[in-house]
Amino acid sequence: MCVLYDDPVTGYPTHYARDDLPRLERYPDGQTLPTPKGRDFQAGTLLGSVTGELGLRTYLESQGHTLVVTSSKDGADSALDRELHDAEIVISQPFWPAYMTAERIAKAPKLKMIVTAGIGSDHTDLQAAMDRGITVAEVTYCNSNSVAEHVLMMILSQVRNYIPSYNQVIQGGWNIADCVARSYDLEGMNVGTVAAGRIGLRVLRLLKPFDVKLHYLDRHRLPEAVEKELNLTHHTSLESLAKVCDVVTLNCPLHPETEHMINADTLKYFKRGAYLINTARGKLCDRDAIAQALESGQLAGYAGDVWFPQPAPADHPWRSMPHHGMTPHISGTSLSAQTRYADGTREILECYFENRPIRDEYLIVQGGSLAGVGAHSYSAGNATGGSEEAARFKAKAKA
Ligand code: NDP
């Protein structure tokens, strides 16, 4: 069972803006890119939407399996709920997550594996998966650098006041003062990341040439050589990081320990006029506290591409709050990233069907407990509470 986002409203693309993708050999830490035995799609094509089918149909049907692909994922009348009874594997992407709650897992007696075609398995009730012995896997690193690029774009667009200035042009205006009254240089600012994992460390590296002062908060400290190379200040609490930073970027997974880590109380630690960038998960932040901090001026700007739930209802306050630079969840699903996570999903499926071990770096839950990358970066429990709200988007769209 594969849950994917809808095709473009103009239909599945027949041609693309570019002809090829750069060829990457390895990720920055030496990890190899996915190594499936085969590929039945052209690199750089749209794979994450329903017609793209993650390029899996030929492979799965050649092995005698049935592939059901749908975008209908929320509410009791969804295709996902209707098919769960027969599903052995559920695949979805964080951009359009199949929320695999305990209730849904209970409705799927044959379910053996839940795969994230991407990174982040918080849309699955990990506790319920552990209790049922279901494997949870994701394609670690496939889009970490894609997200880091998006973070950089959002930091610059907020600090330089890009979006309102772009809108001046679109609207036929030329009021320079309107554009620059909230525009600053990034140079010299203190910039901090919550978590220095694959994305967080890449963000720090990309920021280095801007001559900013770099900070990070992480449970595990980076090697001394990296701290020296990037001239990093390590913090052991959000309070200590937020007090000194002009820009804070969130790059940790969502799990019970990090849920709502940014709330009305912790926002008080931030410098007045700080920028907060969140491409990690919407639920790391208290939704209303963010909107209020922008209205009061405690935050000068908030940008990111992650929401809770997804899709966000039309009346979600982050669509209309002041000084935001939100996009729908796109940072990790560039065409470049899609090729990598489609390959990675195929690799995971090949391992599963051939009874070969799935790479440790792709495992979140296995054999009833957190495993692989999951044991390092997640905590046990459930962060899917409230996800049924996603059905409101569909209800609104139909009205
Ligand atoms: P990594 O596993 O490489 O890094 C996660 C880091 O978060 C680890 O260094 C981990 O630290 C740290 N961490 C976990 N809990 C805490 C905590 N309580 N406080 C501080 N740090 C913590 O993952 P990635 O960097 O590749 O991805 C990070 C997250 O970004 C994903 O889980 C996902 O939610 C999100 N993401 C978003 C995408 C998008 O499209 N917008 C795409 C890809 C990812 P430790 O060393 O202690 O384990």
XYZ file of C-alpha atoms and ligand atoms in Angstrom:
447
model
C 0.000 0.000 0.000
C 1.565 3.252 -1.096
C 0.154 6.640 -0.046
C 1.414 9.466 -2.241
C 0.519 13.097 -2.834
C -1.755 14.109 -5.688
C -0.474 14.720 -9.213
C -0.047 18.355 -10.327
C -3.430 20.036 -10.950
C -2.393 20.408 -14.598
C -1.753 16.675 -14.869
C 1.317 14.458 -14.636
C 4.272 16.219 -16.332
C 5.179 15.247 -19.886
C 8.442 17.217 -19.835
C 10.739 18.765 -17.252
C 12.693 21.980 -16.702
C 16.054 20.167 -16.885
C 17.363 17.103 -18.659
C 19.572 15.504 -16.038
C 20.606 15.352 -12.376
C 24.131 15.669 -11.016
C 25.579 12.256 -10.157
C 26.410 11.906 -6.472
C 28.600 9.015 -5.319
C 28.319 9.255 -1.540
C 26.847 11.375 1.227
C 29.205 13.686 3.162
C 29.866 11.153 5.957
C 30.780 8.438 3.462
C 27.429 6.574 3.550
C 26.611 5.182 0.114
C 23.538 6.296 -1.785
C 20.780 3.647 -2.034
C 21.841 0.512 -3.872
C 18.730 -1.272 -5.192
C 19.318 -4.092 -7.677
C 17.256 -2.299 -10.300
C 15.435 0.903 -11.206
C 12.329 1.196 -13.388
C 12.111 4.965 -13.683
C 14.081 7.814 -15.162
C 16.100 9.830 -12.635
C 14.669 13.324 -12.202
C 11.047 12.482 -12.988
C 8.141 13.083 -10.596
C 7.949 9.943 -8.475
C 6.333 11.185 -5.248
C 2.871 11.761 -6.721
C 0.254 9.119 -7.428
C 1.142 8.549 -11.093
C 4.864 8.369 -10.278
C 4.201 5.432 -7.896
C 7.763 5.784 -6.558
C 8.702 3.798 -9.641
C 7.745 0.592 -7.820
C 4.954 -1.028 -9.837
C 6.992 -3.012 -12.392
C 9.260 -4.431 -9.707
C 6.504 -5.335 -7.245
C 4.166 -6.876 -9.830
C 7.024 -8.873 -11.358
C 7.423 -10.459 -7.914
C 3.725 -11.320 -7.749
C 2.741 -8.617 -5.257
C -0.213 -6.246 -5.480
C 0.523 -2.520 -5.324
C -2.268 -0.171 -4.287
C -1.451 3.529 -4.728
C -3.681 6.289 -3.404
C -3.631 9.859 -2.136
C -6.777 9.234 -0.071
C -5.374 8.910 3.438
C -7.471 10.768 6.018
C -10.834 9.989 7.564
C -12.636 6.695 8.037
C -13.812 6.689 4.396
C -10.259 6.994 3.033
C -8.847 4.419 0.609
C -6.047 3.837 3.130
C -8.526 2.757 5.794
C -10.398 0.576 3.306
C -7.227 -1.244 2.205
C -5.551 -1.617 5.600
C -7.082 -4.996 6.248
C -4.978 -6.571 3.482
C -1.847 -4.442 3.744
C 1.475 -6.110 4.533
C 3.551 -2.973 3.921
C 2.456 0.668 4.114
C 4.708 3.217 2.409
C 4.207 6.961 2.632
C 6.160 10.198 2.553
C 6.308 12.790 5.356
C 5.057 15.431 2.885
C 1.716 13.601 2.673
C 1.942 11.255 5.641
C -0.178 8.184 6.199
C -0.694 8.704 9.929
C -0.221 5.174 11.239
C -1.901 5.536 14.596
C -2.490 2.684 17.052
C -6.097 2.486 15.780
C -4.939 2.071 12.202
C -2.295 -0.467 13.130
C -5.005 -2.444 14.943
C -7.055 -2.451 11.724
C -4.137 -4.012 9.787
C -3.672 -7.586 11.030
C -1.239 -8.506 8.223
C 0.950 -5.416 8.586
C 4.672 -6.261 8.853
C 6.480 -3.083 7.792
C 5.915 0.679 7.584
C 8.313 2.514 5.292
C 8.949 6.249 5.132
C 9.975 7.165 1.601
C 11.996 10.030 3.008
C 13.175 10.792 6.562
C 11.104 11.038 9.750
C 8.850 8.307 11.091
C 6.918 10.403 13.597
C 3.709 9.865 11.589
C 3.817 6.281 12.876
C 2.892 5.471 16.471
C 6.295 3.915 17.174
C 5.101 2.447 20.462
C 2.245 0.652 18.726
C 4.652 -0.591 16.029
C 7.018 -1.903 18.715
C 4.180 -3.608 20.569
C 3.106 -5.409 17.375
C 6.663 -6.265 16.212
C 6.240 -4.194 13.043
C 9.433 -2.964 11.345
C 9.661 0.793 10.723
C 12.271 1.965 8.225
C 13.176 5.205 6.471
C 15.702 6.289 3.832
C 18.237 8.010 6.046
C 20.224 10.819 4.356
C 18.181 10.745 1.127
C 17.039 14.360 1.495
C 19.060 15.748 4.409
C 21.111 18.014 2.138
C 17.965 19.047 0.213
C 16.480 20.285 3.493
C 19.687 22.060 4.512
C 19.554 24.044 1.247
C 15.947 24.982 2.014
C 16.943 26.124 5.522
C 19.578 28.411 4.064
C 17.081 29.825 1.562
C 14.599 30.495 4.363
C 17.126 32.133 6.684
C 18.199 34.502 3.907
C 14.655 35.188 2.725
C 13.576 36.096 6.263
C 16.567 38.204 7.276
C 16.702 40.027 3.892
C 12.888 40.415 3.770
C 12.741 38.759 0.347
C 9.088 37.700 0.126
C 7.480 41.129 0.752
C 10.003 42.664 -1.677
C 9.131 40.081 -4.342
C 5.462 40.850 -3.786
C 6.154 44.573 -4.446
C 7.351 43.613 -7.905
C 4.392 41.346 -8.604
C 1.983 44.035 -7.461
C 3.570 46.718 -9.701
C 5.027 48.692 -6.749
C 8.436 50.322 -6.194
C 8.418 51.417 -2.553
C 11.986 50.699 -1.505
C 11.371 51.824 2.078
C 8.535 49.340 2.467
C 10.897 46.579 1.388
C 13.911 47.506 3.494
C 12.250 48.600 6.738
C 12.595 44.981 7.900
C 15.719 43.998 5.945
C 19.084 43.159 7.567
C 22.410 41.498 6.760
C 23.040 37.992 8.011
C 26.758 38.739 8.384
C 27.840 38.866 12.016
C 24.628 37.380 13.396
C 24.562 34.494 15.872
C 22.921 31.485 14.253
C 22.094 28.298 16.158
C 20.767 24.886 15.266
C 18.766 22.659 17.569
C 20.390 19.314 16.652
C 23.556 18.854 14.647
C 22.719 15.601 12.915
C 22.876 15.169 9.152
C 20.782 18.252 8.362
C 21.937 20.419 11.264
C 25.629 19.870 10.550
C 25.123 20.528 6.834
C 23.338 23.791 7.705
C 26.286 24.813 9.902
C 28.714 24.057 7.068
C 26.661 25.984 4.492
C 26.439 28.967 6.849
C 30.159 29.163 7.607
C 31.079 31.349 4.569
C 28.532 33.985 5.643
C 30.818 35.002 8.541
C 28.209 34.314 11.192
C 28.796 33.007 14.719
C 27.638 29.416 14.866
C 25.970 27.607 17.782
C 24.433 24.183 18.289
C 22.402 22.251 20.837
C 22.618 18.470 20.705
C 22.579 15.629 23.188
C 25.803 14.249 21.700
C 28.715 16.579 21.108
C 30.310 16.838 17.650
C 33.971 15.800 17.317
C 36.381 18.451 18.597
C 37.915 18.836 15.129
C 34.508 19.788 13.670
C 33.814 22.234 16.494
C 37.179 23.882 15.789
C 36.795 23.898 11.995
C 33.423 25.662 12.196
C 34.224 27.634 15.362
C 31.099 26.243 17.053
C 29.691 27.005 20.478
C 27.960 23.981 22.017
C 24.928 24.515 24.260
C 23.326 22.058 26.637
C 19.943 23.788 26.901
C 17.519 25.561 24.580
C 17.535 28.517 26.975
C 21.284 29.010 26.645
C 21.149 28.736 22.811
C 18.084 30.929 22.287
C 19.352 33.714 24.549
C 22.301 34.480 22.275
C 20.978 33.638 18.800
C 19.495 35.975 16.199
C 18.441 33.001 14.090
C 17.460 29.557 15.410
C 16.869 26.599 13.102
C 15.222 23.366 14.279
C 16.718 20.172 12.878
C 15.811 17.405 15.344
C 13.277 14.596 14.893
C 9.820 14.798 16.437
C 9.416 12.327 19.288
C 7.820 12.579 22.731
C 10.921 14.368 24.110
C 10.892 17.128 21.482
C 7.131 17.634 20.946
C 6.215 21.322 21.553
C 9.751 22.180 22.649
C 9.048 25.696 21.330
C 6.111 27.035 23.337
C 4.950 30.229 25.073
C 7.408 29.589 27.938
C 10.483 28.736 25.866
C 9.809 31.572 23.367
C 10.590 33.935 26.268
C 14.233 32.783 26.055
C 14.531 34.112 22.498
C 16.010 37.542 21.744
C 13.288 39.983 20.676
C 13.280 39.969 16.885
C 14.818 36.521 16.485
C 14.022 34.462 13.394
C 12.901 30.867 13.814
C 13.271 28.412 10.942
C 11.596 25.018 11.209
C 11.911 22.490 8.426
C 11.987 19.562 10.882
C 8.414 18.956 12.086
C 5.476 21.284 12.762
C 4.724 19.736 16.128
C 8.097 20.751 17.542
C 6.348 24.104 17.967
C 3.151 25.117 19.721
C 1.080 26.399 16.798
C -0.651 29.297 18.546
C 2.395 30.409 20.532
C 4.279 30.924 17.229
C 1.472 33.032 15.755
C 1.305 35.117 18.943
C 5.087 35.641 19.041
C 4.963 37.027 15.474
C 2.076 39.304 16.341
C 3.798 40.643 19.476
C 7.163 41.088 17.713
C 8.952 38.591 19.974
C 9.823 36.789 16.732
C 10.684 38.915 13.665
C 9.946 36.024 11.346
C 9.088 32.339 11.132
C 9.676 30.179 8.112
C 9.655 26.519 7.364
C 7.765 23.878 5.492
C 6.435 21.552 8.143
C 2.977 21.688 9.665
C 0.749 19.649 11.908
C -1.291 18.005 10.715
C -0.507 17.621 7.032
C -2.160 18.725 4.886
C -2.822 21.783 7.049
C -6.479 22.870 7.157
C -7.286 26.086 5.257
C -7.753 27.947 8.559
C -4.396 26.893 10.046
C -3.038 30.115 11.636
C 0.402 29.629 10.053
C -1.167 30.340 6.666
C -2.156 33.874 7.720
C 0.139 34.965 10.598
C 2.365 38.015 9.942
C 5.989 37.803 8.764
C 5.982 34.151 7.846
C 7.693 32.457 4.925
C 5.944 29.103 4.971
C 5.887 26.657 2.078
C 3.908 23.422 1.987
C 6.133 20.495 2.933
C 8.476 20.463 -0.070
C 12.052 20.814 1.107
C 12.802 17.105 1.060
C 10.934 16.237 -2.118
C 12.861 18.000 -4.853
C 13.099 15.855 -7.979
C 16.715 15.194 -6.982
C 15.636 13.836 -3.585
C 12.795 11.771 -5.052
C 15.202 9.740 -7.151
C 17.221 8.920 -4.033
C 14.293 7.982 -1.820
C 12.572 5.951 -4.537
C 15.833 3.990 -4.898
C 16.062 3.667 -1.113
C 12.484 2.432 -0.789
C 13.169 -0.193 -3.460
C 16.329 -1.251 -1.621
C 14.339 -1.691 1.626
C 11.651 -3.708 -0.197
C 14.216 -5.939 -1.910
C 15.826 -6.662 1.466
C 12.455 -7.431 3.039
C 11.268 -9.785 0.275
C 14.655 -11.505 -0.057
C 15.055 -11.944 3.714
C 18.214 -9.881 3.732
C 18.937 -7.441 6.582
C 17.843 -3.843 6.021
C 20.771 -1.459 6.523
C 21.122 -0.369 10.128
C 21.029 3.265 9.094
C 17.530 2.775 7.625
C 16.021 1.103 10.697
C 13.875 2.952 13.226
C 12.010 0.060 14.868
C 12.669 -3.670 14.562
C 11.935 -6.701 16.693
C 9.848 -4.799 19.229
C 12.260 -1.965 20.046
C 13.955 1.101 18.620
C 16.756 -0.022 16.318
C 19.529 1.376 14.109
C 19.208 5.124 13.551
C 15.962 5.048 15.552
C 17.785 3.906 18.690
C 20.153 6.879 18.350
C 17.776 9.705 17.418
C 14.289 8.806 18.675
C 12.647 8.085 22.028
C 9.943 5.470 22.511
C 6.301 6.552 22.539
C 3.861 8.200 20.185
C 3.753 11.643 18.554
C 0.753 11.139 16.233
C -1.900 12.528 18.633
C -4.270 14.938 16.862
C -3.415 13.694 13.354
C -7.095 12.961 12.618
C -7.405 16.742 12.117
C -5.804 16.210 8.689
C -9.216 15.045 7.457
C -10.445 18.643 7.783
C -8.342 19.645 4.768
C -10.264 17.223 2.584
C -13.590 18.367 4.024
C -12.728 22.000 3.278
C -11.489 21.222 -0.250
C -14.749 19.404 -1.042
C -16.980 22.199 0.290
P 19.632 12.828 12.007
O 19.170 11.579 12.668
O 20.924 12.822 11.272
O 19.758 13.980 13.088
C 18.869 14.162 14.117
C 19.612 14.852 15.237
O 18.642 15.283 16.192
C 20.594 13.941 15.954
O 21.846 14.593 15.987
C 19.980 13.850 17.336
O 20.919 13.891 18.359
C 19.232 15.148 17.454
N 18.250 15.145 18.520
C 17.294 14.215 18.798
N 16.609 14.568 19.880
C 17.136 15.747 20.301
C 16.850 16.594 21.388
N 15.916 16.282 22.282
N 17.573 17.737 21.517
C 18.562 18.021 20.638
N 18.886 17.241 19.580
C 18.175 16.108 19.433
O 18.446 13.297 11.060
P 18.418 14.395 9.902
O 19.318 15.508 10.279
O 18.608 13.777 8.574
O 16.889 14.829 10.003
C 16.385 15.454 11.173
C 14.894 15.622 11.095
O 14.561 16.527 10.061
C 14.130 14.330 10.704
O 13.894 13.507 11.819
C 12.845 14.894 10.142
O 11.907 15.119 11.183
C 13.269 16.238 9.564
N 13.321 16.169 8.096
C 12.513 17.017 7.376
C 12.471 16.934 6.013
C 11.642 17.889 5.194
O 11.334 17.587 4.034
N 11.264 19.045 5.697
C 13.232 15.914 5.269
C 14.153 15.175 6.106
C 14.143 15.272 7.469
P 21.619 12.632 18.981
O 23.021 12.821 18.538
O 21.461 12.799 20.428
O 20.923 11.413 18.468
